Coordinates of N, CA, C and O in Angstrom, one line a residue:
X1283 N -25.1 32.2 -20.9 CA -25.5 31.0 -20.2 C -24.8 29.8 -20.7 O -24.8 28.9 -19.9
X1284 N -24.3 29.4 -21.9 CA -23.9 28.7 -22.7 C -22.5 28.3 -22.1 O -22.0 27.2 -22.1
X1285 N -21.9 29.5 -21.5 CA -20.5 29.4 -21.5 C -20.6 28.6 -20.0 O -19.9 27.6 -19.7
X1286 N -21.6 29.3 -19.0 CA -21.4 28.9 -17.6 C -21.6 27.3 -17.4 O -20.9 26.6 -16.6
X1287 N -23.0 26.6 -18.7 CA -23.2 25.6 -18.3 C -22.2 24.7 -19.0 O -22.3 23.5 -18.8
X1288 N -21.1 25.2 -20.1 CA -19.9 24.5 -20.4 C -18.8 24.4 -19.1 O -18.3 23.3 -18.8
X1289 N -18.7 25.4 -18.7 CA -17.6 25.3 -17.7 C -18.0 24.5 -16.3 O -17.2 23.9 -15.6
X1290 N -19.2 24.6 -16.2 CA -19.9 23.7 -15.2 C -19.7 22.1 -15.5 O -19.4 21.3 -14.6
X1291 N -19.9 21.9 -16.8 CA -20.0 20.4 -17.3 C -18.4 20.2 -17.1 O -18.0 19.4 -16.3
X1292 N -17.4 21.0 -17.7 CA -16.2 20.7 -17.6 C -15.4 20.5 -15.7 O -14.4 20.0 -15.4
X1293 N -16.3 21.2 -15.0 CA -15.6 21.2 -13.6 C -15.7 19.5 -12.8 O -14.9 18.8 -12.1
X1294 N -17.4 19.3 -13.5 CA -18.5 18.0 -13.2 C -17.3 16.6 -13.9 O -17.4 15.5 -13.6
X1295 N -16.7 17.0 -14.6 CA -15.6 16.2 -15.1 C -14.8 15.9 -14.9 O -14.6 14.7 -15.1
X1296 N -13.8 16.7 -14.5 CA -12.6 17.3 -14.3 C -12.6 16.7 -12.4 O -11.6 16.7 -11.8
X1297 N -13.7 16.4 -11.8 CA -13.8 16.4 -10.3 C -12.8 15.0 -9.9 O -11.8 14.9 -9.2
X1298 N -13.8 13.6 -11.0 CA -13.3 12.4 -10.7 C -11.9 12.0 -10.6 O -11.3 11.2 -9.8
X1299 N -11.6 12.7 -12.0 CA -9.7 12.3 -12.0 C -8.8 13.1 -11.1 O -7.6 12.8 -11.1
X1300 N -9.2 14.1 -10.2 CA -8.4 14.4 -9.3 C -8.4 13.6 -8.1 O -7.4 13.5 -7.3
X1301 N -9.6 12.8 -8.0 CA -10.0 12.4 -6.6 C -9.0 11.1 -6.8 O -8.5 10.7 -5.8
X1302 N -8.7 10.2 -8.0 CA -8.1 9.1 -8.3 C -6.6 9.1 -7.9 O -6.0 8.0 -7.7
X1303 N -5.9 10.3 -7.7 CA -4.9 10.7 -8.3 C -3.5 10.2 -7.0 O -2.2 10.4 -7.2
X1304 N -4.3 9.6 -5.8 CA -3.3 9.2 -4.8 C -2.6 7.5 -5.1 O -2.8 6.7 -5.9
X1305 N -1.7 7.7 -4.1 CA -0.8 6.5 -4.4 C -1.0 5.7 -3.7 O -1.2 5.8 -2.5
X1306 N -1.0 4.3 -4.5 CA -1.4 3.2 -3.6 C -0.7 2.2 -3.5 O -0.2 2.2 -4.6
X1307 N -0.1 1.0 -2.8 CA 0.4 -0.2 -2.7 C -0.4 -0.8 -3.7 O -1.6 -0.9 -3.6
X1308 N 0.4 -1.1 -5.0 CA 0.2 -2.0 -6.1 C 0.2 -3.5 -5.4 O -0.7 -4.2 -5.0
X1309 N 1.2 -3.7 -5.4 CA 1.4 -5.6 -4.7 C 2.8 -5.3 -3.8 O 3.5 -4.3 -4.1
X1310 N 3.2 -6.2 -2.7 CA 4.2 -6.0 -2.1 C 4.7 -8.0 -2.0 O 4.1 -9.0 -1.5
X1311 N 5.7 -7.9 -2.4 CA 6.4 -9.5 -2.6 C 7.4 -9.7 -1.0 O 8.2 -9.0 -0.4
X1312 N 6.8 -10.8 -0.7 CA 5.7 -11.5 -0.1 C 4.5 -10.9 0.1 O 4.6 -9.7 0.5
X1313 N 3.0 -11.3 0.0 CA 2.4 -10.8 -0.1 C 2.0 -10.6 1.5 O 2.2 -11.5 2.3
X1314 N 1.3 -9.3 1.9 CA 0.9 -9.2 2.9 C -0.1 -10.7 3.9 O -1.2 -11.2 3.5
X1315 N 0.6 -10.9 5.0 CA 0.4 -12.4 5.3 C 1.0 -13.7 5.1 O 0.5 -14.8 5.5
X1316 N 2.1 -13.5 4.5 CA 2.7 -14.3 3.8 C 3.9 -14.3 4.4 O 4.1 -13.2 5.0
X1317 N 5.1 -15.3 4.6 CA 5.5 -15.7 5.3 C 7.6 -15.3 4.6 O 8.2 -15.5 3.6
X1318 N 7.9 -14.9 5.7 CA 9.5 -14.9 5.4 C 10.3 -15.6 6.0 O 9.9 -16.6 6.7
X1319 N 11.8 -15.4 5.9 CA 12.9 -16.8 6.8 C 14.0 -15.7 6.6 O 14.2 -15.0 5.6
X1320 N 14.8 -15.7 7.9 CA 16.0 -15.3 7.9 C 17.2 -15.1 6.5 O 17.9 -14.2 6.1
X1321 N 17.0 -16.5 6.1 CA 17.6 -16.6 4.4 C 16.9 -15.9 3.8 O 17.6 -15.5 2.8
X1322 N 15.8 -15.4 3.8 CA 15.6 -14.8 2.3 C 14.8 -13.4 3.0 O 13.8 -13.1 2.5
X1323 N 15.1 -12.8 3.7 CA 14.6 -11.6 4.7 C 13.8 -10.5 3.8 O 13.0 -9.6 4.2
X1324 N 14.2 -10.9 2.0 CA 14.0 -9.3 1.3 C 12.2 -8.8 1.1 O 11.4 -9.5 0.7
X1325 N 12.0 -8.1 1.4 CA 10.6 -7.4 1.5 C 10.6 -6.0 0.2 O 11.2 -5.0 0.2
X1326 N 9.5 -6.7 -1.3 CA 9.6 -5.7 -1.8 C 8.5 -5.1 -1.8 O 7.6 -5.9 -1.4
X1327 N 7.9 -3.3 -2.2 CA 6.7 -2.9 -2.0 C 6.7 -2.2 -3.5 O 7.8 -1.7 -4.0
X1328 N 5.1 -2.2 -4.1 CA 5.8 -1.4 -5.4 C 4.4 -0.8 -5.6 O 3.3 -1.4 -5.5
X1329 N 4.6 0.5 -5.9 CA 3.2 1.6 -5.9 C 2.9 1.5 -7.3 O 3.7 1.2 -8.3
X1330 N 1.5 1.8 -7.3 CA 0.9 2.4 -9.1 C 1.3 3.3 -9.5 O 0.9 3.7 -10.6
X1331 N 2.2 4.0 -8.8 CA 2.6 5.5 -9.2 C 4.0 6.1 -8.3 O 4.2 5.9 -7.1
X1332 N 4.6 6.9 -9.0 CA 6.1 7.3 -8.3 C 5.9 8.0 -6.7 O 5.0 8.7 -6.3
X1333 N 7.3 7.3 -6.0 CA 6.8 7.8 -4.1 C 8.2 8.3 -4.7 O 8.9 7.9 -5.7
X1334 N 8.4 9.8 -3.2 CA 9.7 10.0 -2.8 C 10.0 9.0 -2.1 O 9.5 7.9 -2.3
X1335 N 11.1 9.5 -1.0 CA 11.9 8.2 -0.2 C 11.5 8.2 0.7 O 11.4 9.2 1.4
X1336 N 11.1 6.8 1.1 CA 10.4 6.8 2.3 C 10.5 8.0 3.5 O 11.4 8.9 3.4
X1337 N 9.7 8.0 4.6 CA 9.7 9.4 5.5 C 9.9 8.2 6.9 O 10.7 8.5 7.9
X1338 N 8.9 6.7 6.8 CA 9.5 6.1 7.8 C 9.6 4.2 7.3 O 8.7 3.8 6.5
X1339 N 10.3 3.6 7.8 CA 9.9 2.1 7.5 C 10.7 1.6 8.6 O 11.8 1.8 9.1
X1340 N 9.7 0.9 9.0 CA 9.8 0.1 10.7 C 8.9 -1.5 11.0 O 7.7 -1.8 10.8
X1341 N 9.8 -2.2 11.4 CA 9.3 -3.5 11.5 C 9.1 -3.7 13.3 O 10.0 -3.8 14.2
X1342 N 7.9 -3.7 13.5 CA 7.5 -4.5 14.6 C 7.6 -6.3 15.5 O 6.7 -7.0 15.2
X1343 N 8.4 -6.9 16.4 CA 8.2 -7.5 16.7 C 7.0 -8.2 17.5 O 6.2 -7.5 18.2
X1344 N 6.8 -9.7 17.5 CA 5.7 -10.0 18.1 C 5.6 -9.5 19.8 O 4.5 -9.6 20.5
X1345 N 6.8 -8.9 20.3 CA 7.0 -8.8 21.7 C 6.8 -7.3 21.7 O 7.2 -6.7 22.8
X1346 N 6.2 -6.4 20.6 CA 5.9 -5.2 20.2 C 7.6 -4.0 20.5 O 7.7 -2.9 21.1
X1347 N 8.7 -5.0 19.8 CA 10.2 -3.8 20.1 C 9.9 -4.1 18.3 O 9.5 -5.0 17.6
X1348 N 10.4 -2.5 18.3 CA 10.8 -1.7 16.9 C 11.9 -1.9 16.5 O 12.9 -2.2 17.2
X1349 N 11.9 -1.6 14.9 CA 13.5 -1.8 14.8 C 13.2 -1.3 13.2 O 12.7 -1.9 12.3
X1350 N 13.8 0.6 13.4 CA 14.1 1.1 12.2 C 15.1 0.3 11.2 O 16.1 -0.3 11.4
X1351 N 14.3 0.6 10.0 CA 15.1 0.1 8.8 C 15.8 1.2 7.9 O 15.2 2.2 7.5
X1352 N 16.8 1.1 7.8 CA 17.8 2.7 7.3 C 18.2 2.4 6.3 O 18.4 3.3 5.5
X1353 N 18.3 1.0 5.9 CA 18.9 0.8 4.4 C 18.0 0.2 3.6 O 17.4 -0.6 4.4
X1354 N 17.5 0.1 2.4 CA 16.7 0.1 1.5 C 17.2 0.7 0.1 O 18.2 1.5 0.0
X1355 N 16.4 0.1 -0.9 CA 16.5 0.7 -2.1 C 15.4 1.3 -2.7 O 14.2 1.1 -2.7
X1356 N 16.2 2.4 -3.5 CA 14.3 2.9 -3.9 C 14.3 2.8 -5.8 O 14.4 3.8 -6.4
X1357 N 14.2 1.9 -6.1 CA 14.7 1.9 -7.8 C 14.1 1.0 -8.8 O 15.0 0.5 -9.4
X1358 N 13.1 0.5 -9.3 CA 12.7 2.0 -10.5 C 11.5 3.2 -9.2 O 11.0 2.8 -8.2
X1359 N 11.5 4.2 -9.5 CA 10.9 5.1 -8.8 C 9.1 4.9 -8.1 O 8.3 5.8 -7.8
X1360 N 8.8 3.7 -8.1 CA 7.5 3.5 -7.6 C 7.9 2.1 -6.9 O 7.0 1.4 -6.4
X1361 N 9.4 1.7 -6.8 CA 9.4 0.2 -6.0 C 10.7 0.8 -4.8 O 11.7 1.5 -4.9
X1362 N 10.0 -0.1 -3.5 CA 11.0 0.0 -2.3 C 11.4 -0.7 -2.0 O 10.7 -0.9 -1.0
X1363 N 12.4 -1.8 -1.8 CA 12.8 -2.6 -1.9 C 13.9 -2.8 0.2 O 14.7 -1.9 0.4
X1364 N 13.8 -3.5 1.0 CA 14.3 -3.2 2.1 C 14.6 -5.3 2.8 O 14.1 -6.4 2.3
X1365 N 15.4 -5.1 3.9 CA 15.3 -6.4 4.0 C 15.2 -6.5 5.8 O 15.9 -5.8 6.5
X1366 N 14.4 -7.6 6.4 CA 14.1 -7.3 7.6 C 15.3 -7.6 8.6 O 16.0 -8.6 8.6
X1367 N 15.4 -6.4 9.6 CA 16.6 -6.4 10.2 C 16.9 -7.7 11.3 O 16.2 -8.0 12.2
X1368 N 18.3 -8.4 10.9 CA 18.7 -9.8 11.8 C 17.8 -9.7 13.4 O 16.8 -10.4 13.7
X1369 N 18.3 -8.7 14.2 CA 17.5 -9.1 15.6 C 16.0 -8.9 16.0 O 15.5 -8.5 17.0
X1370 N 15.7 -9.3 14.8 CA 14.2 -9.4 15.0 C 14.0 -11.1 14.7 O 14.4 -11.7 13.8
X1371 N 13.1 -11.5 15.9 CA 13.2 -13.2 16.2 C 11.9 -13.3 15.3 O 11.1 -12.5 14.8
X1372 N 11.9 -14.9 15.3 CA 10.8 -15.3 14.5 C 9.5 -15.1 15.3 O 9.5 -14.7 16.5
X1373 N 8.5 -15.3 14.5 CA 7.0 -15.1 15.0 C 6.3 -13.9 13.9 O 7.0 -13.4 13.0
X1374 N 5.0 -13.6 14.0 CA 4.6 -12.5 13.4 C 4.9 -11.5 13.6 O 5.0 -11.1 14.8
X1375 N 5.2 -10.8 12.7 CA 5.9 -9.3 12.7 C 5.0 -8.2 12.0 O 4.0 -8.5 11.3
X1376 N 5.1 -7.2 12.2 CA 4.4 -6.0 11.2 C 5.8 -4.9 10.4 O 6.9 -4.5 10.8
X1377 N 5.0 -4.7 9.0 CA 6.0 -3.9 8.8 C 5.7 -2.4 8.4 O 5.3 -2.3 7.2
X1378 N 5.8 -1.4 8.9 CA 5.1 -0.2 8.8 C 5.7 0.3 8.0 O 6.9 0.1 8.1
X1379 N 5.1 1.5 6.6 CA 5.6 2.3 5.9 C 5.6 3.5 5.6 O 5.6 3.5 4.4
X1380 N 5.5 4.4 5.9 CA 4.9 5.7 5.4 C 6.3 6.3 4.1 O 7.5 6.2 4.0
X1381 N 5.2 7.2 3.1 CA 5.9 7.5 1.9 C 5.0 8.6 1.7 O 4.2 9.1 2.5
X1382 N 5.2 8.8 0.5 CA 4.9 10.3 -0.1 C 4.5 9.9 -1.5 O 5.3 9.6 -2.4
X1383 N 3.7 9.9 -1.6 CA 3.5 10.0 -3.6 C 4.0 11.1 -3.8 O 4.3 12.1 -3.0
X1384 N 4.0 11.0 -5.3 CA 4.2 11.9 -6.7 C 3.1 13.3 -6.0 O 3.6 14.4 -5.7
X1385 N 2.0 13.0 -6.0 CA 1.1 13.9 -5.6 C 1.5 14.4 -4.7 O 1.1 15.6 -4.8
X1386 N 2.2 14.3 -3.6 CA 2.2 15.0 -2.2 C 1.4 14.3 -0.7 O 1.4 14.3 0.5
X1387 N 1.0 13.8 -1.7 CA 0.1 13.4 -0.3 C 0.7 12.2 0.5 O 1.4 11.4 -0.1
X1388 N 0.6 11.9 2.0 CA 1.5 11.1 2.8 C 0.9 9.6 2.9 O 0.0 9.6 3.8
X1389 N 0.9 8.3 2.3 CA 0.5 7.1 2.9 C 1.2 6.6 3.3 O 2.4 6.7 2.9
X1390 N 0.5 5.6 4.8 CA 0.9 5.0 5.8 C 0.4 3.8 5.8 O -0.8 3.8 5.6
X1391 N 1.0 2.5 5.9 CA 0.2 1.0 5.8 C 1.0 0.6 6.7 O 2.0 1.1 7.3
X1392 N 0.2 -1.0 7.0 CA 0.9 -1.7 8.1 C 0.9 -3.3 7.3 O -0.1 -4.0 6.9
X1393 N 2.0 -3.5 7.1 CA 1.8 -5.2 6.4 C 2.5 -6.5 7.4 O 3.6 -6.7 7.9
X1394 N 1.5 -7.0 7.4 CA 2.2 -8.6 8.4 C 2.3 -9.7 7.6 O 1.8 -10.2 6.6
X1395 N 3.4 -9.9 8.4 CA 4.6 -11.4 7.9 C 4.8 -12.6 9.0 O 5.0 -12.5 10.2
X1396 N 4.6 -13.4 8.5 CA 5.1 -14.7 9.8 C 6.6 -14.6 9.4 O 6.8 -14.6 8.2
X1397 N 7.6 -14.5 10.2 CA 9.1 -14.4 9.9 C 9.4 -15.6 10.8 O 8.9 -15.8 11.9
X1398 N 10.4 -16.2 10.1 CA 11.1 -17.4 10.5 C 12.7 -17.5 10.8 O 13.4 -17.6 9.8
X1399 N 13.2 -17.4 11.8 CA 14.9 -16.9 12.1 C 15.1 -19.4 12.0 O 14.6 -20.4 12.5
X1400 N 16.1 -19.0 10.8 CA 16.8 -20.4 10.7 C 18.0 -20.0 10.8 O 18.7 -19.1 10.2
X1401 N 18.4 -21.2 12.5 CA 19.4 -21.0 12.9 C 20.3 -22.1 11.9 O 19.9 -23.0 11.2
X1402 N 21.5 -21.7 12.1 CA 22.6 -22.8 11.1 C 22.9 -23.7 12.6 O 22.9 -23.6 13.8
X1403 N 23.1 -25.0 11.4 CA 22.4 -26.0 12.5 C 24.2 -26.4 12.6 O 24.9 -26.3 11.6
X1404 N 24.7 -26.7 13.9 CA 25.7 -27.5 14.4 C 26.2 -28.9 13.9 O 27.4 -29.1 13.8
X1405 N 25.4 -29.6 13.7 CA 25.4 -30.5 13.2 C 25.1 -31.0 12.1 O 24.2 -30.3 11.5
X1406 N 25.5 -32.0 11.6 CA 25.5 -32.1 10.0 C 23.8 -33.0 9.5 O 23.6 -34.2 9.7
X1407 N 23.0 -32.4 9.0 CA 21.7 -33.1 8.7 C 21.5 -34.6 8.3 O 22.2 -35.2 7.6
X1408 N 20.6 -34.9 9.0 CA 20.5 -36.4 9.2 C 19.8 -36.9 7.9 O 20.3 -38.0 7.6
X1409 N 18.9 -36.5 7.3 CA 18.1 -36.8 6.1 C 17.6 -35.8 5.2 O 16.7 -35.1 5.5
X1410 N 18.2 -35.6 4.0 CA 17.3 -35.2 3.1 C 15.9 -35.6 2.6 O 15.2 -34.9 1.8
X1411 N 15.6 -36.6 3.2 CA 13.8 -36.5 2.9 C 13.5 -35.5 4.2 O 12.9 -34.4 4.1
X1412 N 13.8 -35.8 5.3 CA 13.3 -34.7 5.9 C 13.0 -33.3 5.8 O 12.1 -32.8 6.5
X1413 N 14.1 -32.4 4.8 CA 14.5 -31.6 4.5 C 13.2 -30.7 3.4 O 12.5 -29.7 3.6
X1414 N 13.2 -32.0 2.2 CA 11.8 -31.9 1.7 C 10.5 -31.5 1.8 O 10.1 -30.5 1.2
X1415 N 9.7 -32.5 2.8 CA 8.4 -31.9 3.5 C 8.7 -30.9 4.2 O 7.6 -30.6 4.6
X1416 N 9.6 -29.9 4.8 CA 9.6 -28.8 5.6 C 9.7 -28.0 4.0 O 8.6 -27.9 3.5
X1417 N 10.8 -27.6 3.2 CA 10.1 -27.1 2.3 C 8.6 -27.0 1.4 O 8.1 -26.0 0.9
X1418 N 8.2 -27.9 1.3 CA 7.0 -28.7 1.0 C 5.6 -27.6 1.6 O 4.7 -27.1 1.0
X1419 N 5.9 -27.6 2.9 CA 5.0 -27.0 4.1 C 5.5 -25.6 4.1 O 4.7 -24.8 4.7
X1420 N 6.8 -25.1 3.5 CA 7.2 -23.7 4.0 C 5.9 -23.0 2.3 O 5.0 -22.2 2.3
X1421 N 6.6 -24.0 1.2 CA 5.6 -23.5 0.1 C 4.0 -23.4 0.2 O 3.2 -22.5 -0.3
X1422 N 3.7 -24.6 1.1 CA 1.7 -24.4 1.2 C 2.3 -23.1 2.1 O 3.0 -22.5 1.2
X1423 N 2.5 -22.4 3.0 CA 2.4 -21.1 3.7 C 2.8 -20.2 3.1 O 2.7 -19.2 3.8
X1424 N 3.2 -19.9 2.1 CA 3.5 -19.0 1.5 C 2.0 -19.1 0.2 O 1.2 -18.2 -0.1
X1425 N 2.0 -20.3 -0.1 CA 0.3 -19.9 -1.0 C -0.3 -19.4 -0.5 O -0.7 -18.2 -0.7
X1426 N -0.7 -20.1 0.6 CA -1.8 -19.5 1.6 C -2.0 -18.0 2.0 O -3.0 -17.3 1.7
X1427 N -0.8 -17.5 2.7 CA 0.2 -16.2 2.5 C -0.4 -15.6 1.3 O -1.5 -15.1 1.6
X1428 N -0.2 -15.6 0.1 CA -0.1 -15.1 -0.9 C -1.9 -14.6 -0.9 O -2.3 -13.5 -1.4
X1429 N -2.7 -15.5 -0.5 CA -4.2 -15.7 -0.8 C -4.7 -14.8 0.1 O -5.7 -14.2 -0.2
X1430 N -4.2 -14.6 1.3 CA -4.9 -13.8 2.5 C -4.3 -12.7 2.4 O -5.0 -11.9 2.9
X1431 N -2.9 -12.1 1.9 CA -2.6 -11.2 1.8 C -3.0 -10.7 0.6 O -2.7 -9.5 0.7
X1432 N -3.5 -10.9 -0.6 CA -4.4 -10.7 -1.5 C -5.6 -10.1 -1.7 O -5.9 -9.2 -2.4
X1433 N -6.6 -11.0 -0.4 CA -7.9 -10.5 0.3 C -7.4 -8.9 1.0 O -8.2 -7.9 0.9
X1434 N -6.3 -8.8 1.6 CA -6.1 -7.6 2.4 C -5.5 -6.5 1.4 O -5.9 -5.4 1.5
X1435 N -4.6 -6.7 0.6 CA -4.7 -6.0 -0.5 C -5.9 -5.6 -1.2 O -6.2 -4.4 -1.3
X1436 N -6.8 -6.8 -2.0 CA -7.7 -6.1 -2.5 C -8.9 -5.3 -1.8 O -9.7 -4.5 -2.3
X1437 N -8.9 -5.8 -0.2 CA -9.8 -5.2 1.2 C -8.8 -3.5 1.4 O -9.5 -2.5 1.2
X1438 N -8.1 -3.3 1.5 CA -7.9 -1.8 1.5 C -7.6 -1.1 0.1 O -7.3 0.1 0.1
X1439 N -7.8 -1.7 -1.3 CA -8.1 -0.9 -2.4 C -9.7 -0.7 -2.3 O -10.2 0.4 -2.7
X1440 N -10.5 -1.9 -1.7 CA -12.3 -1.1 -1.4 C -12.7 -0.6 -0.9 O -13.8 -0.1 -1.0
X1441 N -11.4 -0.1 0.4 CA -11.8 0.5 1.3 C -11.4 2.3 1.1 O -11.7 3.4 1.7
X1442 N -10.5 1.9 -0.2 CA -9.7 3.6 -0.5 C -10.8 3.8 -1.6 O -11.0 5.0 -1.6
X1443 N -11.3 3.4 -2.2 CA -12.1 3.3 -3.3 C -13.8 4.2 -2.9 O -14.6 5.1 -3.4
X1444 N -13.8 3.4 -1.6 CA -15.7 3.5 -1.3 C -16.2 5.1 -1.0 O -17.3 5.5 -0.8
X1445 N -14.7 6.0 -1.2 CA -15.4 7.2 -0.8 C -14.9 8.3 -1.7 O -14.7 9.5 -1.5
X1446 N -14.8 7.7 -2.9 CA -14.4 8.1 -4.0 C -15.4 9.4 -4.5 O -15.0 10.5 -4.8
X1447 N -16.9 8.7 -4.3 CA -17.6 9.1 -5.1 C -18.5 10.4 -4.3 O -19.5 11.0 -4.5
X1448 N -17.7 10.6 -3.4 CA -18.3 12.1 -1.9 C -18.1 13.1 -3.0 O -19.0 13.5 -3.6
X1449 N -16.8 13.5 -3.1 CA -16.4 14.6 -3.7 C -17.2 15.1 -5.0 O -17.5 16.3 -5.0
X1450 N -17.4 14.2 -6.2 CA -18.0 14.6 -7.2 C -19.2 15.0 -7.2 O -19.6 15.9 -8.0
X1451 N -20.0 14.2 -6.0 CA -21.2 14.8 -5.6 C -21.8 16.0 -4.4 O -22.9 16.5 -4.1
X1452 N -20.7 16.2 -3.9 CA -20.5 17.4 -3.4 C -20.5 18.5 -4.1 O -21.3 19.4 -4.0
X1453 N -19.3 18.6 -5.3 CA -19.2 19.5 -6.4 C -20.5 19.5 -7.0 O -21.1 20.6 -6.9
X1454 N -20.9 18.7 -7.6 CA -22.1 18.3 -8.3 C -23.5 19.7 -7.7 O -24.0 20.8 -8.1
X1455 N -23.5 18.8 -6.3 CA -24.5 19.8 -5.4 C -23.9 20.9 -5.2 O -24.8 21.6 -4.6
X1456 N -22.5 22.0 -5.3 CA -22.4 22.7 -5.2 C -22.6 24.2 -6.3 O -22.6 25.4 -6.2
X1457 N -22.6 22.7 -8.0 CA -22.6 23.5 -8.8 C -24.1 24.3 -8.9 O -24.4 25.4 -8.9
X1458 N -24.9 23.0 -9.0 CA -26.2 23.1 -8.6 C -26.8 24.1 -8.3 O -27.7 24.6 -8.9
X1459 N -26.2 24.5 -6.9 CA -26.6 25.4 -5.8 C -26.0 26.8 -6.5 O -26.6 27.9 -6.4
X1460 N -25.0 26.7 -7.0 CA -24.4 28.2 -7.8 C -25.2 29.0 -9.0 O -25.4 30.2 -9.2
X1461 N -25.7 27.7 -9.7 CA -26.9 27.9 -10.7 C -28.1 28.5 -10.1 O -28.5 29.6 -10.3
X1462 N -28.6 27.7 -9.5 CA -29.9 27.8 -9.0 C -29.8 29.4 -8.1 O -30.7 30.2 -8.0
X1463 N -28.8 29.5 -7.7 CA -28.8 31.1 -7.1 C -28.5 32.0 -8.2 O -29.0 33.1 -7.9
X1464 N -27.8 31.9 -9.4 CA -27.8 32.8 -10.0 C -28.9 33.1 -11.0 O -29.2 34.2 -11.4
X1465 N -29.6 31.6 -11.4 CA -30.4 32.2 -11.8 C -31.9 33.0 -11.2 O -32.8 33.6 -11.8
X1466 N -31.8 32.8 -9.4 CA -32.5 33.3 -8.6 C -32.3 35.1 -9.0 O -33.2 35.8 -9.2
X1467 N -31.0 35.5 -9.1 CA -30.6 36.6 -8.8 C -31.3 37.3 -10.2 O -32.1 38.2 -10.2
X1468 N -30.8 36.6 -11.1 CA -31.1 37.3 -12.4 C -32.7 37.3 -12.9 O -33.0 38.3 -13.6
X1469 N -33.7 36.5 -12.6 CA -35.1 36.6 -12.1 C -35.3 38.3 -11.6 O -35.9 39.2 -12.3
X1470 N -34.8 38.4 -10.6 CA -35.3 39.2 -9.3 C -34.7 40.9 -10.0 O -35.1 42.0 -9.6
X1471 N -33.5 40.5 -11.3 CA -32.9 42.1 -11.6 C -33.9 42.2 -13.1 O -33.8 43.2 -13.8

């Protein structure tokens, strides 16, 4: 009896750190909601844990046209690194990913961006103060950005989190149920 209710305790253990064991979007630079520009297009994504290579990455326009992304980097082994493709016009965008952890198992996310296409201007600029407050205003949107995509990052780690605790108590009640019948059986012989 000593050994079953060891191996029981050890199963009752052993349940939580598997259920942990998927891969998740650590932080992605710009943060989800946060705002991009033509000049600086680059979109980085970086897991708690090693992905193979991506399986898809795809940016949505606000006029809902697709536009696979084929070049990217995948380097150190948990960061993806891609940049959003030129004919996609300004406005909000989505950027879809699916990957593969270390584990095997497949995640899929959707991250939004305000993207901003700056055309090169014809003409030679009239004021550097003007120039200023539009940077000024591009930085408050990007805090802001940073703060709501934050909320949505730490909103889908509660949301991968909240059903954590099914499994161990499933096992739990299953071990339960294995006991309580054997020692039904052994009663009855």
């Amino acid at each position: 009896m000593k050994h079953i209710s060891m191996f029981c305790l050890l199963i009752v253990l052993a349940l939580p750190m598997t259920v942990e064991a998927h891969t998740h979007l650590e932080s992605s630079q710009p943060e989800s909601g946060g705002a991009l520009t033509s000049e600086k297009p680059r979109v980085t994504l970086t897991f708690d844990s090693k992905v193979q290579e991506p399986t898809s990455l795809m940016v949505t326009d606000g006029d809902g046209e697709e536009f696979e992304i084929d070049s990217y980097t995948h380097s150190p082994d948990n960061v993806i690194e891609f940049s959003i493709p030129e004919e996609v016009g300004s406005g909000d965008i989505e950027v879809f990913y699916s990957i593969i952890g270390e584990d095997g198992h497949v995640m899929e996310n959707q991250l939004t961006f305000n993207y901003t296409v700056k055309e090169e201007a014809s003409a030679p600029e009239e004021d550097t103060e003007t120039e200023e407050p539009e940077t000024t205003s591009d930085d408050a949107e990007n805090a802001e950005g940073e703060e709501s995509g934050e909320q949505q990052v730490a909103g889908s780690d509660q949301g991968n989190g909240s059903n954590v605790w099914i499994v161990p108590v499933l096992g739990f009640g299953i071990l339960i149920t294995a006991v309580l019948v054997f020692l039904g059986i052994r009663k009855k012989s």
